[in-house]
């Protein structure tokens, strides 16, 4: 198909605009009404919880981890591993669930939720963990909400 430069530009703009369509945008005041002070500090101000303090560091139950800010599913328990770092660690995210912003020459990336842009943590690469991706998604527990796959019978 032969397209004009104008049509190509419009197609690119549509592709870029598509992810924005499902975005949750709130003011800081609105976020403060739905997040705890600690959640706000991490998700909106890009802080880090104290090492080893998170409720999900040692949790290895089957289920899904969602962004606490918007409920977007971001990690499956099948990708969680014990890295010994003091924060929940995953080797991969649910496809399309996180954005990455390079911070350290391709070795460290900030990760945010694609739906609400909440800060989740960082991805570190090439640390030698025996995982399929050689990545460690170091995520703040307070940025997550776990939903167990185990149901009562």
PDB file of C-alpha atoms in Angstrom:
ATOM      1  CA  UNK A   1       0.000   0.000   0.000  1.00  0.00           C
ATOM      2  CA  UNK A   2       1.368   3.371  -1.028  1.00  0.00           C
ATOM      3  CA  UNK A   3       0.824   6.063   1.615  1.00  0.00           C
ATOM      4  CA  UNK A   4       1.550   9.753   1.608  1.00  0.00           C
ATOM      5  CA  UNK A   5       3.864  11.286   4.228  1.00  0.00           C
ATOM      6  CA  UNK A   6       0.778  12.922   5.802  1.00  0.00           C
ATOM      7  CA  UNK A   7      -1.004   9.541   6.093  1.00  0.00           C
ATOM      8  CA  UNK A   8       2.139   7.967   7.592  1.00  0.00           C
ATOM      9  CA  UNK A   9       2.328  10.763  10.175  1.00  0.00           C
ATOM     10  CA  UNK A  10      -1.359  10.298  11.071  1.00  0.00           C
ATOM     11  CA  UNK A  11      -0.870   6.523  11.411  1.00  0.00           C
ATOM     12  CA  UNK A  12       2.127   7.060  13.722  1.00  0.00           C
ATOM     13  CA  UNK A  13       0.146   9.545  15.811  1.00  0.00           C
ATOM     14  CA  UNK A  14      -2.711   7.044  16.177  1.00  0.00           C
ATOM     15  CA  UNK A  15      -0.283   4.319  17.260  1.00  0.00           C
ATOM     16  CA  UNK A  16       1.242   6.625  19.857  1.00  0.00           C
ATOM     17  CA  UNK A  17      -2.153   7.807  21.084  1.00  0.00           C
ATOM     18  CA  UNK A  18      -3.560   4.301  21.579  1.00  0.00           C
ATOM     19  CA  UNK A  19      -1.790   3.555  24.919  1.00  0.00           C
ATOM     20  CA  UNK A  20      -2.963   6.918  26.284  1.00  0.00           C
ATOM     21  CA  UNK A  21      -6.607   5.933  25.725  1.00  0.00           C
ATOM     22  CA  UNK A  22      -6.731   3.607  28.756  1.00  0.00           C
ATOM     23  CA  UNK A  23      -4.534   5.760  30.994  1.00  0.00           C
ATOM     24  CA  UNK A  24      -5.749   6.828  34.424  1.00  0.00           C
ATOM     25  CA  UNK A  25      -4.879  10.455  35.037  1.00  0.00           C
ATOM     26  CA  UNK A  26      -5.426  12.042  38.442  1.00  0.00           C
ATOM     27  CA  UNK A  27      -4.089  15.076  40.236  1.00  0.00           C
ATOM     28  CA  UNK A  28      -1.860  14.562  43.269  1.00  0.00           C
ATOM     29  CA  UNK A  29      -4.808  15.578  45.444  1.00  0.00           C
ATOM     30  CA  UNK A  30      -6.959  12.855  43.859  1.00  0.00           C
ATOM     31  CA  UNK A  31      -4.185  10.251  44.285  1.00  0.00           C
ATOM     32  CA  UNK A  32      -3.849  11.192  47.962  1.00  0.00           C
ATOM     33  CA  UNK A  33      -7.520  10.284  48.530  1.00  0.00           C
ATOM     34  CA  UNK A  34      -7.096   6.731  47.169  1.00  0.00           C
ATOM     35  CA  UNK A  35      -3.534   5.875  48.254  1.00  0.00           C
ATOM     36  CA  UNK A  36      -2.020   5.574  51.715  1.00  0.00           C
ATOM     37  CA  UNK A  37       0.772   8.071  52.479  1.00  0.00           C
ATOM     38  CA  UNK A  38       3.384   5.324  51.882  1.00  0.00           C
ATOM     39  CA  UNK A  39       1.764   4.240  48.607  1.00  0.00           C
ATOM     40  CA  UNK A  40       1.639   7.864  47.440  1.00  0.00           C
ATOM     41  CA  UNK A  41       5.304   8.411  48.300  1.00  0.00           C
ATOM     42  CA  UNK A  42       6.357   5.372  46.239  1.00  0.00           C
ATOM     43  CA  UNK A  43       3.900   5.399  43.330  1.00  0.00           C
ATOM     44  CA  UNK A  44       3.732   9.149  42.742  1.00  0.00           C
ATOM     45  CA  UNK A  45       7.040  10.463  44.198  1.00  0.00           C
ATOM     46  CA  UNK A  46       9.240   7.517  43.127  1.00  0.00           C
ATOM     47  CA  UNK A  47      10.471   6.648  46.600  1.00  0.00           C
ATOM     48  CA  UNK A  48      11.658   3.197  47.748  1.00  0.00           C
ATOM     49  CA  UNK A  49      10.356   1.174  50.676  1.00  0.00           C
ATOM     50  CA  UNK A  50      12.819   0.029  53.327  1.00  0.00           C
ATOM     51  CA  UNK A  51      14.679  -3.135  52.350  1.00  0.00           C
ATOM     52  CA  UNK A  52      13.043  -6.292  53.702  1.00  0.00           C
ATOM     53  CA  UNK A  53       9.974  -4.449  54.992  1.00  0.00           C
ATOM     54  CA  UNK A  54       7.506  -5.352  52.244  1.00  0.00           C
ATOM     55  CA  UNK A  55       4.720  -7.865  52.799  1.00  0.00           C
ATOM     56  CA  UNK A  56       5.393  -9.678  49.498  1.00  0.00           C
ATOM     57  CA  UNK A  57       9.161 -10.246  49.808  1.00  0.00           C
ATOM     58  CA  UNK A  58       8.761 -13.846  51.033  1.00  0.00           C
ATOM     59  CA  UNK A  59       5.343 -14.611  49.504  1.00  0.00           C
ATOM     60  CA  UNK A  60       5.486 -17.365  46.877  1.00  0.00           C
ATOM     61  CA  UNK A  61       1.808 -18.270  46.663  1.00  0.00           C
ATOM     62  CA  UNK A  62       0.218 -18.719  43.221  1.00  0.00           C
ATOM     63  CA  UNK A  63      -1.544 -15.622  41.945  1.00  0.00           C
ATOM     64  CA  UNK A  64      -1.286 -12.253  40.247  1.00  0.00           C
ATOM     65  CA  UNK A  65       0.340  -9.022  41.435  1.00  0.00           C
ATOM     66  CA  UNK A  66      -1.518  -5.872  40.400  1.00  0.00           C
ATOM     67  CA  UNK A  67      -0.615  -2.200  40.591  1.00  0.00           C
ATOM     68  CA  UNK A  68      -2.093  -0.941  43.868  1.00  0.00           C
ATOM     69  CA  UNK A  69      -2.889   2.409  42.258  1.00  0.00           C
ATOM     70  CA  UNK A  70      -5.155   1.177  39.480  1.00  0.00           C
ATOM     71  CA  UNK A  71      -5.512  -2.619  39.658  1.00  0.00           C
ATOM     72  CA  UNK A  72      -3.597  -3.250  36.424  1.00  0.00           C
ATOM     73  CA  UNK A  73      -2.165  -6.825  36.504  1.00  0.00           C
ATOM     74  CA  UNK A  74       1.623  -6.395  36.263  1.00  0.00           C
ATOM     75  CA  UNK A  75       3.281  -9.671  37.403  1.00  0.00           C
ATOM     76  CA  UNK A  76       2.440 -13.364  37.622  1.00  0.00           C
ATOM     77  CA  UNK A  77       3.672 -15.355  40.610  1.00  0.00           C
ATOM     78  CA  UNK A  78       5.254 -17.824  38.158  1.00  0.00           C
ATOM     79  CA  UNK A  79       7.893 -15.176  37.336  1.00  0.00           C
ATOM     80  CA  UNK A  80       8.737 -14.378  40.984  1.00  0.00           C
ATOM     81  CA  UNK A  81      12.010 -15.587  42.479  1.00  0.00           C
ATOM     82  CA  UNK A  82      14.058 -15.106  45.648  1.00  0.00           C
ATOM     83  CA  UNK A  83      16.935 -12.830  44.697  1.00  0.00           C
ATOM     84  CA  UNK A  84      17.907 -12.070  48.297  1.00  0.00           C
ATOM     85  CA  UNK A  85      17.688  -8.328  47.592  1.00  0.00           C
ATOM     86  CA  UNK A  86      14.999  -7.523  50.187  1.00  0.00           C
ATOM     87  CA  UNK A  87      12.272  -6.598  47.680  1.00  0.00           C
ATOM     88  CA  UNK A  88       9.960  -8.810  45.618  1.00  0.00           C
ATOM     89  CA  UNK A  89      11.864  -9.899  42.501  1.00  0.00           C
ATOM     90  CA  UNK A  90      10.436 -11.045  39.178  1.00  0.00           C
ATOM     91  CA  UNK A  91      12.219 -12.032  35.972  1.00  0.00           C
ATOM     92  CA  UNK A  92       9.484 -10.743  33.655  1.00  0.00           C
ATOM     93  CA  UNK A  93       6.292  -8.685  33.665  1.00  0.00           C
ATOM     94  CA  UNK A  94       2.934  -9.401  32.086  1.00  0.00           C
ATOM     95  CA  UNK A  95       3.291  -8.248  28.443  1.00  0.00           C
ATOM     96  CA  UNK A  96       2.302  -4.595  28.029  1.00  0.00           C
ATOM     97  CA  UNK A  97       1.907  -4.001  31.787  1.00  0.00           C
ATOM     98  CA  UNK A  98       4.994  -1.885  32.485  1.00  0.00           C
ATOM     99  CA  UNK A  99       6.946   0.947  30.899  1.00  0.00           C
ATOM    100  CA  UNK A 100      10.734   1.068  31.148  1.00  0.00           C
ATOM    101  CA  UNK A 101      12.834   4.216  31.302  1.00  0.00           C
ATOM    102  CA  UNK A 102      16.582   3.729  30.967  1.00  0.00           C
ATOM    103  CA  UNK A 103      18.592   5.108  33.885  1.00  0.00           C
ATOM    104  CA  UNK A 104      22.049   3.523  33.746  1.00  0.00           C
ATOM    105  CA  UNK A 105      23.405   2.780  30.259  1.00  0.00           C
ATOM    106  CA  UNK A 106      21.075  -0.138  29.612  1.00  0.00           C
ATOM    107  CA  UNK A 107      21.755  -1.854  32.948  1.00  0.00           C
ATOM    108  CA  UNK A 108      19.013  -0.275  35.077  1.00  0.00           C
ATOM    109  CA  UNK A 109      15.534   0.892  34.131  1.00  0.00           C
ATOM    110  CA  UNK A 110      12.795   2.572  36.128  1.00  0.00           C
ATOM    111  CA  UNK A 111       9.533   0.644  35.754  1.00  0.00           C
ATOM    112  CA  UNK A 112       6.102   2.240  35.859  1.00  0.00           C
ATOM    113  CA  UNK A 113       2.571   0.942  35.388  1.00  0.00           C
ATOM    114  CA  UNK A 114       1.289   1.455  31.832  1.00  0.00           C
ATOM    115  CA  UNK A 115      -2.208   2.277  33.080  1.00  0.00           C
ATOM    116  CA  UNK A 116      -1.582   4.877  35.843  1.00  0.00           C
ATOM    117  CA  UNK A 117       2.143   5.666  35.413  1.00  0.00           C
ATOM    118  CA  UNK A 118       2.775   4.681  39.042  1.00  0.00           C
ATOM    119  CA  UNK A 119       6.403   3.986  39.974  1.00  0.00           C
ATOM    120  CA  UNK A 120       6.828   0.272  40.724  1.00  0.00           C
ATOM    121  CA  UNK A 121      10.594  -0.102  41.077  1.00  0.00           C
ATOM    122  CA  UNK A 122      13.523  -0.941  38.804  1.00  0.00           C
ATOM    123  CA  UNK A 123      14.713  -3.573  36.361  1.00  0.00           C
ATOM    124  CA  UNK A 124      18.357  -4.581  36.606  1.00  0.00           C
ATOM    125  CA  UNK A 125      20.016  -6.616  33.869  1.00  0.00           C
ATOM    126  CA  UNK A 126      22.937  -8.994  33.522  1.00  0.00           C
ATOM    127  CA  UNK A 127      23.323  -9.813  37.211  1.00  0.00           C
ATOM    128  CA  UNK A 128      23.740 -13.518  36.497  1.00  0.00           C
ATOM    129  CA  UNK A 129      20.530 -14.823  38.067  1.00  0.00           C
ATOM    130  CA  UNK A 130      19.567 -18.200  36.555  1.00  0.00           C
ATOM    131  CA  UNK A 131      16.303 -16.923  35.066  1.00  0.00           C
ATOM    132  CA  UNK A 132      15.049 -17.030  31.461  1.00  0.00           C
ATOM    133  CA  UNK A 133      15.588 -13.268  30.998  1.00  0.00           C
ATOM    134  CA  UNK A 134      18.668 -12.493  33.158  1.00  0.00           C
ATOM    135  CA  UNK A 135      16.639  -9.599  34.548  1.00  0.00           C
ATOM    136  CA  UNK A 136      15.609  -8.734  38.089  1.00  0.00           C
ATOM    137  CA  UNK A 137      12.486  -6.631  38.403  1.00  0.00           C
ATOM    138  CA  UNK A 138      13.004  -5.211  41.893  1.00  0.00           C
ATOM    139  CA  UNK A 139       9.514  -4.047  42.897  1.00  0.00           C
ATOM    140  CA  UNK A 140       8.232  -2.229  45.978  1.00  0.00           C
ATOM    141  CA  UNK A 141       5.675  -4.400  47.832  1.00  0.00           C
ATOM    142  CA  UNK A 142       3.667  -1.300  48.705  1.00  0.00           C
ATOM    143  CA  UNK A 143       3.150  -0.647  44.973  1.00  0.00           C
ATOM    144  CA  UNK A 144       1.496  -4.060  44.560  1.00  0.00           C
ATOM    145  CA  UNK A 145      -1.745  -5.788  45.510  1.00  0.00           C
ATOM    146  CA  UNK A 146      -1.635  -9.595  45.438  1.00  0.00           C
ATOM    147  CA  UNK A 147      -4.622 -11.667  44.316  1.00  0.00           C
ATOM    148  CA  UNK A 148      -4.351 -15.326  45.233  1.00  0.00           C
ATOM    149  CA  UNK A 149      -5.202 -17.997  42.670  1.00  0.00           C
ATOM    150  CA  UNK A 150      -6.174 -20.321  45.526  1.00  0.00           C
ATOM    151  CA  UNK A 151      -9.910 -20.308  46.149  1.00  0.00           C
ATOM    152  CA  UNK A 152     -11.731 -21.774  49.127  1.00  0.00           C
ATOM    153  CA  UNK A 153     -13.655 -24.929  48.387  1.00  0.00           C
TER     154      UNK A 153
END
